[in-house]
XYZ file of C-alpha atoms in Angstrom:
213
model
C -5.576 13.813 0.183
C -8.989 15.605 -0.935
C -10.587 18.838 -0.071
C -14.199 18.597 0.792
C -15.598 18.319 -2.785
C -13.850 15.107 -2.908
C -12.196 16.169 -6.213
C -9.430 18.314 -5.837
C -6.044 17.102 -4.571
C -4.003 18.429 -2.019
C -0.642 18.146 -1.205
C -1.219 19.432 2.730
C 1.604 17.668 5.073
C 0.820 18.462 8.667
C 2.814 16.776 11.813
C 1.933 15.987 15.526
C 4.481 15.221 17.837
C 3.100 12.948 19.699
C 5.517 12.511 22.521
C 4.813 16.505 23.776
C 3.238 17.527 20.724
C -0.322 19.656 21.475
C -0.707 21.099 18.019
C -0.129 19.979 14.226
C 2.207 21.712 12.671
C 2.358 22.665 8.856
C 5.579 20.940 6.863
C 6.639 21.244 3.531
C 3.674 19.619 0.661
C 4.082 16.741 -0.944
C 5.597 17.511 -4.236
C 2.358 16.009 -6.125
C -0.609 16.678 -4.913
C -2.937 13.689 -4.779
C -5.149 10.981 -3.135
C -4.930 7.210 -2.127
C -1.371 7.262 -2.214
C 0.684 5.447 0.139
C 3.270 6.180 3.007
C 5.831 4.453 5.566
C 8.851 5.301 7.606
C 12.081 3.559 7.038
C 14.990 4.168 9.125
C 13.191 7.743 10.191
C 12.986 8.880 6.544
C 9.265 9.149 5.282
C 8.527 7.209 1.411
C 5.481 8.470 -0.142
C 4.479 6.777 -3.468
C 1.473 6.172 -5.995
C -1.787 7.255 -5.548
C -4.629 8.687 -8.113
C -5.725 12.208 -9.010
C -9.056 13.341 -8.952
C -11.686 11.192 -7.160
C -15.059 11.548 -7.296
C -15.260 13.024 -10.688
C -13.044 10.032 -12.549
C -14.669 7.676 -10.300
C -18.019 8.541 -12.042
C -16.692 10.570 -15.551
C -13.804 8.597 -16.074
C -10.508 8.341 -17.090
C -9.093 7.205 -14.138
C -5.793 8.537 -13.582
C -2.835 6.716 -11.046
C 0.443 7.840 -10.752
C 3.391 5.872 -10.543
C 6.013 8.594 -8.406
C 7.833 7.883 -5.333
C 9.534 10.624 -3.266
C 11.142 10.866 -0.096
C 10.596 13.273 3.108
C 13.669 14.089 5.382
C 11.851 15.432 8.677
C 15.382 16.938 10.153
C 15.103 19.625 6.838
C 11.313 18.872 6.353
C 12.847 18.554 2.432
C 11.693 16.104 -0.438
C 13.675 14.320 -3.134
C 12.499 12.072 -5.901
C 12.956 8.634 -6.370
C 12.690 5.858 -8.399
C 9.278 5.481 -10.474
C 7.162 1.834 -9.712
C 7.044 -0.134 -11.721
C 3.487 0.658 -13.294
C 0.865 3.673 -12.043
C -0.430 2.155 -8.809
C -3.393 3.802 -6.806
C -4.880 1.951 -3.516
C -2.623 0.076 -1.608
C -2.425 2.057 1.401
C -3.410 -0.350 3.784
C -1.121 -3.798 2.180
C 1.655 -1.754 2.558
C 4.669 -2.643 5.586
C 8.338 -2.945 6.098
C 10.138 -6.144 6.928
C 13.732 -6.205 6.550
C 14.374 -2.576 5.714
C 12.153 -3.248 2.613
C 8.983 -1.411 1.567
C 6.829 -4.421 0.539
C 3.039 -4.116 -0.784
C 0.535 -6.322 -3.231
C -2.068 -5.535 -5.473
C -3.684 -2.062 -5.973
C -5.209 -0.541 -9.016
C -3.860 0.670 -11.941
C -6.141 3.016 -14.123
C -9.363 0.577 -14.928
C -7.506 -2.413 -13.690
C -7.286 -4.340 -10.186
C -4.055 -5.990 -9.771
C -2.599 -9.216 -8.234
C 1.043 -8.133 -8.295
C 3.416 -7.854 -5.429
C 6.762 -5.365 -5.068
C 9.387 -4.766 -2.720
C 11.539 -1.490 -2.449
C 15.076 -1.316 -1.192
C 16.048 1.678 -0.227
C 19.371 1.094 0.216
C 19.602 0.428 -3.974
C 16.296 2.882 -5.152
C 14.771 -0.203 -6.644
C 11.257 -2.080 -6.868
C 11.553 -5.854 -7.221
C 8.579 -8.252 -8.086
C 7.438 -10.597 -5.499
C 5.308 -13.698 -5.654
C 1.628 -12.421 -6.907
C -1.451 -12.452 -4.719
C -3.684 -15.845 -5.876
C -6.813 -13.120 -6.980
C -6.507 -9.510 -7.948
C -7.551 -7.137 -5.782
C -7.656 -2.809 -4.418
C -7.530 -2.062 -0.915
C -6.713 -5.931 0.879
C -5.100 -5.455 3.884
C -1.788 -6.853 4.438
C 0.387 -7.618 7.572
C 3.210 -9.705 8.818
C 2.040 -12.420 11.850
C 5.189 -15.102 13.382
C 7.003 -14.623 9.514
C 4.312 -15.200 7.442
C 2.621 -12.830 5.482
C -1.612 -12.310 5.996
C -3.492 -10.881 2.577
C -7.320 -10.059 3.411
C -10.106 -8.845 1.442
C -10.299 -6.631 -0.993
C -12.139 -5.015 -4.163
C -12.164 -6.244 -8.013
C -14.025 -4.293 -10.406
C -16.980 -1.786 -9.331
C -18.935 -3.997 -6.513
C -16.873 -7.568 -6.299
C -15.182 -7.620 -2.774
C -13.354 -10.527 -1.612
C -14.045 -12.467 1.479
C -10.822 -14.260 0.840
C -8.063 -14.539 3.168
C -4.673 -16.063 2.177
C -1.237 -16.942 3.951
C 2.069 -16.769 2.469
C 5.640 -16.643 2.295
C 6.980 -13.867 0.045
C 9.700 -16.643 -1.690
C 7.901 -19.200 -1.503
C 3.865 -18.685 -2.800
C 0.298 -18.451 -1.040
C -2.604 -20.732 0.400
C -6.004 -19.822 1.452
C -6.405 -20.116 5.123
C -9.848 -18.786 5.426
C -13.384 -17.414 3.980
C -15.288 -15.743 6.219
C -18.578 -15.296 6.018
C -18.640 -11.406 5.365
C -16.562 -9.881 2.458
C -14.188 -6.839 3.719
C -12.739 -3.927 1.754
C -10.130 -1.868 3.075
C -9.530 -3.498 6.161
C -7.649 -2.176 9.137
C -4.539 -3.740 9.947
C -5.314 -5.126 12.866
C -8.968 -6.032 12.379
C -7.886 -9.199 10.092
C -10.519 -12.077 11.798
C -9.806 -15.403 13.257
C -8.593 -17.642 10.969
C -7.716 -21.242 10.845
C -3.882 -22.169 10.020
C -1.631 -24.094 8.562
C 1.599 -23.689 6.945
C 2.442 -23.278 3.462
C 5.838 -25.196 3.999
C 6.916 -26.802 7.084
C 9.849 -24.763 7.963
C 8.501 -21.369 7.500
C 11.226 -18.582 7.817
C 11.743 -14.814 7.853
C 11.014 -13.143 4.139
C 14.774 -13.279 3.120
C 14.385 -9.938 1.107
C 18.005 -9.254 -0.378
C 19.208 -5.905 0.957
């Protein structure tokens, strides 16, 4: 994350317990410190990966600088270990990123001056980022989720002020279709605050993402 000047990194790693937990407790730092990066749980392991440095000051100043590391957190010896670099320096995917299948899946993002359309998924099990079907537009910060097997892609931000009002359905083997345009554009979108939308199928016997494992 950022300190308050909205410049400098940190690599600050608190946890809550949140079954009896009345307290955060401190846990080892991320071994980068950094901002906009992304995280998820797999199989009670944590996966921490991308992000940019610097915020403010590169937002405005310039160069923007992403970061393409991955690492993983053990919380039974609150330890890290590297992994496996992606494919490109990614920044801004936090909220298109989920798990189906044991995979770590996510789509577009920035990288340096760039907005991206791309979509990866992670095994674990082999340390390895695969390409998926790309988004139909580029696009930072679209917010991603998986509804009844299909995948939901909506909003997002290309270039300084362009944000997309776009929102597409797809099948991660198969491709996407736009299912809806609403009437107000949305940038980093929560999760669960995707709008009504009107469906249809992108293939008449949609299934589960069959993600190799």
């Amino acid at each position: 994350g950022l300190l308050p000047d909205r410049v400098t990194d940190t690599g600050a790693h608190w946890a809550l317990n949140i079954d009896s937990g009345t307290e955060w407790e401190e846990r080892a730092p991320l071994p980068q410190a950094k901002n906009h990066h992304s995280a998820l749980a797999v199989d009670g392991l944590i996966y921490v990966f991308g992000g940019e440095l610097g915020h403010d000051q590169v937002h405005y100043e310039g160069p923007w600088h992403d970061v393409p590391n991955m690492h993983r957190y053990n919380p039974a010896t609150d330890s890290w270990i590297k992994l496996g670099d992606l494919p490109t320096p990614l920044s801004h995917v936090e909220p298109s990123c989920f798990v189906v299948n044991g995979h770590i899946v996510f789509m577009g993002g920035r990288t340096g001056h760039y907005d991206v359309a791309e979509a990866w998924h992670y095994s674990p099990q082999h340390d390895e980022w695969l390409p998926l079907p790309a988004l139909p537009e580029r696009g930072r910060g679209v917010a991603a989720l998986l509804i009844d097997d299909s995948i939901y892609v909506a909003g997002g931000r290309y270039y300084r002020t362009a944000i997309s009002a776009n929102v597409w359905k797809g099948d991660l083997n198969v491709g996407w279709d736009k299912v809806l345009q609403p009437s107000a554009a949305t940038y980093f979108v929560a999760r669960n605050c995707i709008p009504q939308y009107t469906e249809f199928s992108c293939s008449e016997n949609a299934e589960a993402p069959n993600l190799p494992t």
